[in-house]
Coordinates of C-alpha atoms in Angstrom, one line a residue:
M1 CA 27.7 -1.8 -18.5
G2 CA 27.4 1.5 -16.7
L3 CA 24.1 0.9 -14.9
Y4 CA 22.8 4.0 -13.0
L5 CA 19.7 4.6 -10.9
L6 CA 17.9 8.0 -10.9
D7 CA 16.5 9.2 -7.6
Y8 CA 14.8 12.6 -7.5
G9 CA 14.4 12.5 -3.7
A10 CA 10.9 10.9 -3.3
G11 CA 9.4 7.6 -2.1
N12 CA 11.0 4.1 -1.7
V13 CA 13.8 3.7 -4.3
R14 CA 15.8 1.4 -1.9
S15 CA 13.6 -1.5 -2.9
L16 CA 14.9 -1.4 -6.4
A17 CA 18.5 -1.1 -5.3
N18 CA 17.8 -4.1 -3.1
T19 CA 16.4 -5.9 -6.0
L20 CA 19.4 -5.3 -8.3
T21 CA 21.7 -6.5 -5.5
K22 CA 19.7 -9.6 -5.2
L23 CA 20.1 -10.1 -8.9
G24 CA 23.8 -9.6 -8.7
H25 CA 24.1 -6.4 -10.6
E26 CA 26.4 -3.4 -9.7
F27 CA 25.0 0.1 -10.1
K28 CA 25.6 3.7 -9.2
W29 CA 23.3 6.5 -8.4
I30 CA 22.9 9.6 -10.5
S31 CA 24.2 12.3 -8.1
S32 CA 24.9 15.2 -10.6
P33 CA 23.8 16.1 -14.1
G34 CA 27.2 15.0 -15.4
D35 CA 26.4 11.4 -14.3
F36 CA 24.0 11.0 -17.2
D37 CA 26.9 11.0 -19.7
K38 CA 28.5 8.1 -17.8
A39 CA 25.5 5.9 -17.8
T40 CA 25.1 3.3 -20.5
S41 CA 21.8 2.0 -18.9
L42 CA 19.4 4.0 -16.8
I43 CA 16.5 3.0 -14.5
F44 CA 14.2 5.7 -13.1
P45 CA 12.1 4.1 -10.2
G46 CA 9.8 7.1 -9.7
V47 CA 7.5 7.0 -6.8
G48 CA 4.9 9.6 -5.8
A49 CA 3.0 12.5 -7.4
F50 CA 3.7 13.6 -11.0
G51 CA 4.3 17.2 -10.1
S52 CA 6.6 16.2 -7.3
A53 CA 8.7 14.2 -9.6
I54 CA 9.0 16.9 -12.3
D55 CA 9.8 19.5 -9.6
G56 CA 12.4 17.2 -8.1
L57 CA 14.0 16.6 -11.4
I58 CA 14.1 20.3 -12.1
A59 CA 15.4 21.2 -8.8
R60 CA 18.3 18.9 -9.1
G61 CA 19.0 19.9 -12.7
F62 CA 18.2 16.5 -14.0
L63 CA 15.3 17.2 -16.3
E64 CA 17.0 18.2 -19.4
P65 CA 20.0 15.8 -18.9
L66 CA 17.4 13.0 -18.6
R67 CA 15.8 14.2 -21.9
A68 CA 19.2 14.2 -23.6
Y69 CA 20.0 10.8 -22.2
I70 CA 16.8 9.2 -23.7
D71 CA 17.3 11.1 -27.0
S72 CA 20.9 9.6 -27.2
G73 CA 19.4 6.2 -27.7
R74 CA 20.9 4.5 -24.6
P75 CA 18.5 2.1 -22.8
Y76 CA 16.0 3.6 -20.4
F77 CA 13.7 1.8 -17.9
G78 CA 11.0 3.9 -16.2
I79 CA 8.9 2.5 -13.4
C80 CA 5.6 3.9 -12.4
I81 CA 6.3 7.8 -12.4
G82 CA 9.4 6.9 -14.2
M83 CA 7.0 5.8 -17.1
Q84 CA 4.5 8.5 -16.6
V85 CA 7.0 11.4 -17.1
L86 CA 7.4 10.1 -20.6
F87 CA 4.0 11.5 -21.4
Q88 CA 3.0 15.2 -22.1
S89 CA 1.3 16.0 -18.8
S90 CA -0.9 14.6 -16.0
T91 CA -4.2 16.0 -14.6
E92 CA -2.7 15.2 -11.2
S93 CA -0.4 18.3 -11.7
P94 CA -1.7 20.3 -14.6
T95 CA 1.0 22.9 -14.4
S96 CA 3.7 20.4 -14.6
K97 CA 5.0 19.3 -18.1
G98 CA 6.3 15.8 -18.7
L99 CA 9.1 14.9 -21.3
G100 CA 6.4 14.7 -24.0
L101 CA 7.8 11.6 -25.8
I102 CA 4.4 10.0 -25.8
P103 CA 1.7 12.4 -27.0
A104 CA -1.0 11.7 -24.5
T105 CA -2.1 12.9 -21.0
I106 CA -2.2 10.9 -17.7
A107 CA -5.6 11.2 -16.0
E108 CA -7.2 9.9 -12.9
F109 CA -9.2 6.6 -12.7
D110 CA -12.9 6.9 -12.6
N111 CA -14.0 5.9 -9.0
T112 CA -17.8 5.6 -9.8
E113 CA -17.8 1.8 -9.5
K114 CA -14.4 0.9 -8.1
S115 CA -11.9 2.0 -5.5
V116 CA -9.1 4.4 -6.4
P117 CA -6.1 4.1 -6.1
H118 CA -5.8 0.9 -8.1
M119 CA -4.0 -1.1 -5.6
G120 CA -2.8 -4.6 -5.8
W121 CA -1.8 -7.4 -8.1
N122 CA -3.1 -7.5 -11.6
S123 CA -2.4 -9.1 -15.0
V124 CA -1.1 -7.7 -18.2
E125 CA -2.1 -8.4 -21.9
F126 CA 0.4 -8.0 -24.7
L127 CA -0.3 -5.9 -27.8
D128 CA 2.5 -6.8 -30.2
T129 CA 4.8 -9.6 -28.9
E130 CA 5.6 -10.8 -32.4
D131 CA 7.6 -7.8 -33.1
K132 CA 8.6 -6.6 -29.6
G133 CA 8.9 -9.8 -27.5
S134 CA 7.7 -10.3 -24.0
E135 CA 10.5 -8.3 -22.3
G136 CA 10.4 -10.8 -19.5
L137 CA 6.6 -10.2 -18.8
D138 CA 4.2 -13.2 -18.5
E139 CA 0.5 -12.9 -19.1
S140 CA -0.1 -15.8 -16.6
S141 CA 1.6 -13.8 -13.8
H142 CA 0.4 -10.9 -11.6
Y143 CA 2.3 -7.6 -11.0
Y144 CA 1.9 -5.1 -8.3
F145 CA 0.2 -1.8 -9.2
V146 CA -0.3 1.2 -6.8
H147 CA -1.5 4.3 -8.6
S148 CA -4.5 6.7 -8.9
Y149 CA -3.6 8.1 -12.3
R150 CA -3.2 6.2 -15.5
A151 CA -2.7 6.5 -19.2
K152 CA -5.8 5.4 -21.0
Y153 CA -5.2 3.0 -23.8
D154 CA -6.5 4.8 -26.9
W155 CA -5.7 2.7 -30.1
E156 CA -7.1 5.6 -32.3
N157 CA -4.4 7.9 -31.1
A158 CA -1.8 6.1 -33.2
A159 CA 1.1 8.4 -32.2
A160 CA 0.7 7.3 -28.6
A161 CA -0.5 3.7 -29.2
Q162 CA 2.7 2.9 -31.1
W163 CA 4.6 3.1 -27.7
V164 CA 2.2 0.7 -25.9
H165 CA 3.6 -2.8 -25.1
A166 CA 1.0 -4.3 -22.9
T167 CA -2.3 -3.2 -21.2
T168 CA -4.1 -3.9 -18.1
Q169 CA -7.8 -3.6 -17.2
Y170 CA -9.2 -2.2 -13.9
G171 CA -12.9 -2.2 -13.7
Q172 CA -14.0 -1.3 -17.1
E173 CA -11.0 0.9 -18.0
V174 CA -8.1 -0.5 -20.1
F175 CA -4.9 1.4 -19.5
V176 CA -1.2 1.3 -20.4
A177 CA 0.7 -1.3 -18.3
S178 CA 4.0 -1.0 -20.2
V179 CA 5.6 0.9 -23.1
R180 CA 8.3 -0.1 -25.3
R181 CA 9.8 1.7 -28.4
T182 CA 13.3 2.4 -29.5
N183 CA 15.5 2.5 -26.4
V184 CA 12.6 3.2 -23.9
F185 CA 10.9 0.6 -21.8
G186 CA 8.6 1.5 -18.9
T187 CA 6.0 -0.2 -16.6
Q188 CA 3.2 1.3 -14.6
F189 CA 3.5 -1.5 -12.2
H190 CA 6.5 -2.0 -9.7
P191 CA 8.6 -5.0 -10.8
E192 CA 10.7 -4.6 -7.6
K193 CA 7.5 -5.2 -5.6
S194 CA 6.1 -8.0 -7.8
G195 CA 7.8 -10.9 -6.3
A196 CA 9.4 -13.6 -8.4
A197 CA 7.5 -12.3 -11.5
G198 CA 9.1 -8.9 -11.2
L199 CA 12.5 -10.3 -10.5
R200 CA 12.4 -12.3 -13.7
L201 CA 11.4 -9.2 -15.6
L202 CA 14.2 -7.1 -14.3
A203 CA 16.6 -9.9 -14.8
A204 CA 15.6 -10.3 -18.5
W205 CA 16.0 -6.6 -19.2
L206 CA 19.4 -6.4 -17.6
R207 CA 20.5 -9.6 -19.2
A208 CA 19.7 -8.6 -22.7
P209 CA 22.6 -6.8 -24.6
E210 CA 22.4 -3.1 -24.5
A211 CA 22.2 -2.9 -28.2
S212 CA 19.1 -5.0 -28.3
R213 CA 17.5 -2.8 -25.7
A214 CA 17.9 0.3 -28.0
A215 CA 16.1 -0.7 -31.2
T216 CA 12.5 -1.7 -30.7
P217 CA 10.0 -1.0 -33.5
P218 CA 6.7 0.8 -32.9
T219 CA 3.6 -1.1 -32.1
R220 CA 0.8 -1.5 -34.6
P221 CA -2.4 0.3 -33.1
T222 CA -4.7 -2.5 -32.0
P223 CA -8.2 -2.3 -30.6
R224 CA -8.5 -3.5 -27.0
M225 CA -12.0 -3.5 -25.6
P226 CA -12.7 -4.1 -21.9
K227 CA -13.6 -7.6 -20.8
P228 CA -16.5 -8.4 -18.3
G229 CA -14.1 -8.6 -15.5
D230 CA -10.5 -7.4 -14.7
G231 CA -7.5 -9.4 -13.4
L232 CA -7.2 -7.6 -10.0
T233 CA -6.6 -10.2 -7.3
K234 CA -7.7 -10.1 -3.6
R235 CA -4.8 -9.6 -1.3
I236 CA -3.7 -11.4 1.7
V237 CA -1.7 -9.3 4.2
A238 CA 0.5 -10.6 7.0
C239 CA 0.8 -8.1 9.9
M240 CA 3.5 -8.0 12.4
D241 CA 3.0 -5.8 15.6
V242 CA 6.6 -4.9 16.7
R243 CA 7.6 -3.7 20.1
S244 CA 10.5 -4.0 22.6
N245 CA 10.2 -6.8 25.1
D246 CA 11.3 -6.4 28.7
D247 CA 14.9 -7.0 27.8
G248 CA 14.9 -4.3 25.1
D249 CA 14.8 -6.6 22.1
L250 CA 12.5 -6.0 19.2
V251 CA 9.9 -8.8 18.8
V252 CA 6.8 -9.5 17.0
T253 CA 3.9 -9.7 19.4
K254 CA 0.1 -10.2 19.3
G255 CA -2.5 -9.2 21.8
D256 CA -6.0 -10.4 22.8
Q257 CA -8.2 -7.3 22.7
Y258 CA -4.9 -5.4 22.3
N259 CA -3.3 -6.8 25.4
V260 CA 0.1 -8.1 24.3
R261 CA 1.3 -9.5 27.6
E262 CA 1.1 -13.2 28.5
K263 CA -1.5 -14.0 31.0
A264 CA 0.2 -14.2 34.4
P265 CA 0.1 -17.6 36.2
A266 CA -2.2 -18.0 39.2
P267 CA -0.9 -15.9 42.0
A268 CA 0.9 -17.4 44.9
D269 CA 0.2 -16.4 48.5
G270 CA 2.3 -13.6 49.8
P271 CA 3.5 -10.1 48.9
S272 CA 4.4 -11.1 45.3
A273 CA 0.9 -11.9 44.4
L274 CA 0.0 -8.5 42.9
S275 CA 3.2 -8.4 40.6
T276 CA 2.4 -12.0 39.5
R277 CA -1.0 -10.9 38.3
T278 CA 0.2 -7.9 36.4
A279 CA 3.7 -8.5 35.2
G280 CA 3.2 -11.1 32.4
A281 CA 6.0 -10.9 29.8
V282 CA 5.4 -9.4 26.5
R283 CA 4.2 -12.2 24.1
N284 CA 7.1 -13.1 21.8
L285 CA 6.0 -14.7 18.5
G286 CA 9.3 -14.3 16.7
K287 CA 11.8 -11.8 15.2
P288 CA 10.3 -9.4 12.7
V289 CA 12.8 -9.8 9.9
A290 CA 12.7 -13.6 10.1
L291 CA 8.9 -13.6 10.1
A292 CA 8.8 -11.2 7.1
A293 CA 11.1 -13.5 5.2
R294 CA 8.9 -16.5 6.0
Y295 CA 5.6 -14.8 4.9
Y296 CA 7.2 -13.6 1.7
A297 CA 8.3 -17.1 0.9
A298 CA 4.8 -18.3 1.8
G299 CA 3.1 -16.1 -0.7
A300 CA 1.9 -13.1 1.3
D301 CA 0.8 -10.3 -1.0
E302 CA 1.8 -7.6 1.4
L303 CA 3.5 -7.2 4.6
C304 CA 2.9 -4.7 7.6
L305 CA 5.2 -3.9 10.4
M306 CA 3.5 -1.9 13.1
N307 CA 5.7 -0.3 15.7
I308 CA 3.2 -0.4 18.6
T309 CA 5.3 1.5 21.1
S310 CA 6.4 4.3 18.8
F311 CA 4.4 6.8 20.8
R312 CA 6.9 6.6 23.7
H313 CA 9.9 8.2 21.8
S314 CA 10.8 9.9 18.5
P315 CA 10.6 7.5 15.6
L316 CA 13.6 9.1 13.9
R317 CA 15.6 8.2 17.0
D318 CA 14.3 4.6 16.9
Q319 CA 17.3 3.2 15.1
P320 CA 16.5 -0.5 15.9
M321 CA 13.1 -0.2 14.2
L322 CA 14.5 1.6 11.1
A323 CA 17.2 -1.2 11.0
V324 CA 14.4 -3.7 11.0
V325 CA 12.7 -1.9 8.0
R326 CA 16.0 -1.8 6.1
A327 CA 16.7 -5.5 6.8
A328 CA 13.1 -6.6 5.9
A329 CA 13.3 -4.7 2.6
E330 CA 16.4 -6.6 1.6
T331 CA 14.7 -9.9 1.9
V332 CA 11.1 -9.4 0.7
F333 CA 10.0 -8.1 -2.7
V334 CA 6.4 -7.3 -2.0
P335 CA 4.8 -4.1 -0.6
L336 CA 5.9 -3.1 2.9
T337 CA 3.7 -0.9 5.0
I338 CA 5.2 0.6 8.2
G339 CA 3.1 2.1 11.0
G340 CA 3.8 3.8 14.3
G341 CA 4.8 7.4 15.2
I342 CA 3.9 9.0 11.8
K343 CA 3.0 12.3 13.3
D344 CA 4.5 15.7 14.0
T345 CA 7.0 15.0 17.0
V346 CA 9.8 16.7 19.0
D347 CA 13.0 15.0 19.7
P348 CA 14.3 14.9 23.2
D349 CA 16.8 17.6 22.3
G350 CA 13.9 19.9 21.2
T351 CA 14.3 19.4 17.5
P352 CA 10.8 19.4 15.8
R353 CA 10.1 16.6 13.4
S354 CA 7.2 16.6 10.9
A355 CA 5.1 13.7 10.0
L356 CA 6.4 14.2 6.4
E357 CA 10.0 13.8 7.7
V358 CA 9.2 10.7 9.7
A359 CA 7.5 9.1 6.7
G360 CA 10.4 10.0 4.5
A361 CA 12.8 8.3 6.9
Y362 CA 10.7 5.2 6.6
F363 CA 10.4 5.4 2.8
R364 CA 14.2 5.8 2.5
A365 CA 14.6 2.7 4.8
G366 CA 12.5 0.6 2.4
A367 CA 8.8 1.2 3.3
D368 CA 6.3 1.5 0.4
K369 CA 3.4 2.9 2.5
V370 CA 3.1 4.4 5.9
S371 CA 0.2 3.9 8.3
I372 CA -1.4 6.6 10.5
A373 CA -3.8 5.8 13.3
T374 CA -4.4 8.1 16.4
E375 CA -3.2 11.2 14.5
A376 CA -5.8 10.6 11.7
V377 CA -8.6 10.7 14.2
F378 CA -7.4 14.0 15.6
A379 CA -7.0 15.4 12.1
V380 CA -10.6 14.5 11.2
E381 CA -11.9 15.9 14.4
R382 CA -10.2 19.2 13.7
M383 CA -11.6 19.2 10.1
R384 CA -15.1 18.5 11.3
A385 CA -14.8 21.2 13.9
R386 CA -14.1 23.7 11.2
A387 CA -17.2 22.7 9.2
T388 CA -20.0 25.4 9.2
D389 CA -22.8 23.2 8.0
G390 CA -22.2 20.1 10.3
G391 CA -20.6 18.2 7.4
V392 CA -17.1 16.7 7.0
G393 CA -15.4 20.0 6.5
E394 CA -12.2 20.8 4.7
G395 CA -8.5 20.0 5.5
D396 CA -6.2 22.8 6.2
G397 CA -3.1 21.2 4.5
T398 CA -1.2 20.6 7.7
S399 CA -2.1 17.1 8.7
G400 CA 0.3 14.3 8.2
I401 CA -2.2 12.6 5.7
E402 CA -2.3 15.8 3.6
T403 CA 1.4 16.5 3.7
I404 CA 2.5 13.0 2.9
A405 CA -0.1 12.4 0.2
R406 CA 0.9 15.7 -1.5
A407 CA 4.6 14.7 -1.6
Y408 CA 4.3 11.0 -2.3
G409 CA 0.8 10.5 -3.6
R410 CA -2.3 9.2 -1.8
Q411 CA -1.4 5.6 -2.5
A412 CA 1.5 6.0 0.0
V413 CA -0.8 6.9 3.0
V414 CA -2.8 4.2 4.9
V415 CA -5.1 4.9 7.9
S416 CA -5.4 2.2 10.5
I417 CA -8.9 2.5 12.3
D418 CA -9.6 0.9 15.7
P419 CA -13.4 1.0 16.3
R420 CA -15.4 -0.9 18.9
R421 CA -19.2 -1.5 19.1
V422 CA -21.5 0.7 21.2
Y423 CA -24.8 -1.2 21.8
V424 CA -28.1 0.7 21.8
D425 CA -31.8 -0.2 21.7
A426 CA -33.0 -1.2 18.2
D427 CA -35.3 1.9 18.1
D428 CA -32.5 4.3 19.1
N429 CA -32.9 7.6 17.3
G430 CA -29.5 9.1 18.2
P431 CA -26.9 10.8 16.0
Y432 CA -25.7 7.5 14.5
R433 CA -29.1 6.2 13.5
D434 CA -28.0 5.9 9.8
E435 CA -25.0 3.9 10.7
L436 CA -26.7 1.3 13.0
V437 CA -26.2 -2.4 12.4
F438 CA -29.1 -4.5 13.8
G439 CA -28.7 -7.8 15.4
K440 CA -29.9 -10.9 13.6
P441 CA -32.6 -13.2 15.1
D442 CA -30.2 -16.0 15.1
G443 CA -27.3 -13.9 16.4
S444 CA -25.7 -14.0 19.9
E445 CA -28.0 -13.3 22.9
R446 CA -26.3 -9.9 23.3
E447 CA -27.1 -8.9 19.8
R448 CA -30.7 -10.2 19.3
G449 CA -33.2 -7.3 19.5
R450 CA -30.5 -4.7 19.7
A451 CA -28.4 -2.5 17.5
W452 CA -25.0 -1.0 17.6
W453 CA -22.8 1.7 16.0
Y454 CA -19.0 1.7 15.7
Q455 CA -17.1 4.2 17.9
C456 CA -13.5 5.1 17.0
T457 CA -10.7 5.0 19.5
V458 CA -7.2 6.2 19.7
R459 CA -3.9 5.1 21.4
G460 CA -4.3 1.4 20.6
G461 CA -8.0 1.3 21.8
R462 CA -7.3 2.8 25.1
E463 CA -9.3 6.0 24.6
D464 CA -12.8 6.5 23.0
R465 CA -13.4 9.5 20.8
P466 CA -16.7 11.1 19.8
L467 CA -16.4 10.0 16.3
S468 CA -18.0 7.1 14.4
V469 CA -16.3 4.7 12.1
V470 CA -18.1 6.2 9.0
Q471 CA -17.3 9.7 9.9
L472 CA -13.5 8.8 10.3
A473 CA -13.4 6.8 7.2
K474 CA -15.0 9.6 5.0
G475 CA -12.8 12.1 6.7
V476 CA -9.5 10.4 6.1
E477 CA -10.6 9.8 2.4
K478 CA -11.2 13.4 2.0
L479 CA -7.9 14.4 3.6
G480 CA -6.0 12.2 1.0
A481 CA -5.5 8.7 2.5
G482 CA -5.2 6.0 -0.2
E483 CA -6.2 3.0 1.9
I484 CA -7.8 1.9 5.1
I485 CA -6.9 -0.9 7.4
L486 CA -10.1 -1.6 9.4
N487 CA -9.5 -3.3 12.7
S488 CA -12.1 -4.5 15.2
I489 CA -11.4 -4.2 18.9
D490 CA -14.4 -6.6 19.6
R491 CA -13.0 -9.4 17.3
D492 CA -9.3 -9.0 17.7
G493 CA -7.8 -12.3 18.9
T494 CA -11.1 -14.0 19.1
G495 CA -10.8 -16.4 16.1
L496 CA -14.5 -15.8 15.4
G497 CA -14.0 -14.3 12.0
F498 CA -14.0 -10.8 10.6
D499 CA -16.7 -8.5 11.6
V500 CA -18.4 -8.5 8.2
D501 CA -21.0 -5.9 9.3
L502 CA -18.3 -3.5 10.1
V503 CA -16.3 -4.2 6.9
A504 CA -19.4 -3.9 4.7
L505 CA -20.4 -0.6 6.4
V506 CA -17.1 1.0 5.7
R507 CA -16.7 -0.6 2.3
K508 CA -19.8 1.0 1.0
S509 CA -19.0 4.4 2.6
V510 CA -15.7 5.2 0.9
R511 CA -14.1 4.8 -2.7
I512 CA -10.6 3.9 -1.5
P513 CA -9.4 0.3 -0.9
V514 CA -10.2 -1.3 2.5
V515 CA -8.2 -4.0 4.3
A516 CA -10.4 -6.1 6.6
S517 CA -8.6 -6.9 9.9
S518 CA -9.1 -8.6 13.2
G519 CA -10.8 -11.9 14.1
A520 CA -9.7 -14.4 11.5
G521 CA -9.4 -17.9 12.9
R522 CA -9.9 -20.1 9.9
A523 CA -9.3 -20.0 6.1
D524 CA -13.0 -19.9 5.4
H525 CA -13.2 -16.6 7.2
F526 CA -11.3 -15.0 4.4
V527 CA -13.7 -16.4 1.9
E528 CA -16.6 -15.1 3.9
V529 CA -15.3 -11.5 4.2
F530 CA -14.4 -11.3 0.4
K531 CA -17.6 -12.7 -0.8
T532 CA -19.9 -10.9 1.7
T533 CA -18.2 -7.4 1.5
N534 CA -16.2 -7.3 -1.7
V535 CA -13.3 -5.8 0.4
E536 CA -10.0 -5.4 -1.4
A537 CA -7.8 -7.2 1.0
A538 CA -7.8 -9.2 4.3
L539 CA -5.2 -9.1 7.1
A540 CA -4.2 -11.6 9.7
A541 CA -1.5 -11.7 12.3
G542 CA -1.7 -14.3 15.2
I543 CA -3.0 -17.2 13.3
F544 CA -0.1 -16.8 10.9
H545 CA 2.5 -16.2 13.6
R546 CA 1.4 -19.3 15.6
E547 CA 1.1 -21.3 12.3
E548 CA -2.6 -22.2 13.2
V549 CA -3.5 -21.3 9.5
G550 CA -1.0 -20.9 6.6
I551 CA -1.1 -18.4 3.9
N552 CA -1.1 -21.1 1.3
E553 CA -4.1 -22.7 3.1
V554 CA -6.0 -19.4 2.9
K555 CA -5.2 -19.0 -0.9
N556 CA -6.2 -22.5 -1.6
A557 CA -9.5 -22.0 0.1
L558 CA -10.0 -18.7 -1.9
S559 CA -9.1 -20.5 -5.1
V560 CA -11.6 -23.3 -4.5
A561 CA -14.2 -20.6 -3.8
K562 CA -13.4 -19.0 -7.3
I563 CA -12.1 -15.9 -5.8
N564 CA -9.2 -14.3 -7.9
I565 CA -5.9 -14.6 -6.1
R566 CA -2.2 -14.6 -6.8
L567 CA -0.8 -18.1 -6.4

């Protein structure tokens, strides 16, 4: 079998390559138009925006050879954008035309009553397994979706419906999860990021004789009405803060209120007392790749690697961190977010590096999403400064959020927010009056009879900015961020539980997914934040690193509480 992979120059295609290697399959990359003639099976793991994919194919001279390859009857497997390019067009990029095999248009999800992008683990439902078989899919499994645009399932459009193999529901929208006809198979979800279920699907497709993958009959158009609820699960995210220790080795660490050094022992008398107080070693909770593998095996739905000292140097010259990302991507088959240094920088030799270039390096190393923190705050401040009516303002197209989202899609851009409480009198009538949270009568002594708003910070919480958490959240959403990781400086490392007031405030203010972070100390804290705020995901670090609470313990608690999760 001459198995080839098609890369048009966007997002994380390394993950699929790692998956095929894991499954024991050899492959080659399409590097020229002539390679299409050599392929007997082709996988297109498209990631990013529809227009970028089409433009990338055209620029490399791949679009027409791809069309000819599919027309030849040889097996084709399209993933995400690799499936969407089979359609006529997408409202994401109205001037870009797809291959037109499936006579329908890709359009954006409605975000009136749900967050967009559709991000997380969802189930599938077959339409015609009697004639087409399952293709390795399992209705009892969950698969990882991350997209803002979808092909609506319209059974009355028989010409398009005959291609549909399985559907998925998000909110009250039923859309195409997989297509299967003649030699074409495609999935909207990412099997290479869907854990064991995705590995089984890819293994089944690759194991089948090529002749059997090239002769699938059309589907009978079948009505599929939305059910009362969808199959999207809540996500449990394991986060690893990575930095160099005093010996120069990369380790996973965790701070208390963002201080990552061990508390120094009681000082002895003499001149060394000051250094004893201040020179505690960097807290070492393990090696990043080993911990990532452990969390994947334990059932984490996503992983985050945050390079917390990236501000000190150029990320593109940080080869050890890039090596960590590559190694982690070889051993984990769930989504991987990388943060730290995603900004415009200048190398020590004077070479300018754009945020888009830095993100691209992380994507090529194996990241699926990049997280931006401090630079997002500055971008929103600049945007608000340009507003003439005191509102949010407009982006100018130059921020890292905008440039990365334009190239890779908003689902690839995460913004990590670090707010802290600012206490005021309950009758305060200041500029953040509409965002105030009021202390409960049975709350702590500090909170009773008072109120507070949440102020944003930069540089790991070391500097306050004149920006509220709601202003920042709405600003980054407008600039093109696809997800928010919502930290809490006040709760970080306390084990007191998530700041549900903060999470609820941001959750109701934006229409993109929010990940609750900081403060988890017990499994029931996860139950509380999901039930109280309806947030899409919850993140923890220290309690997982120190094995005080296990991921399986969290998921069992959620299951008992009747919260939909991936087991």
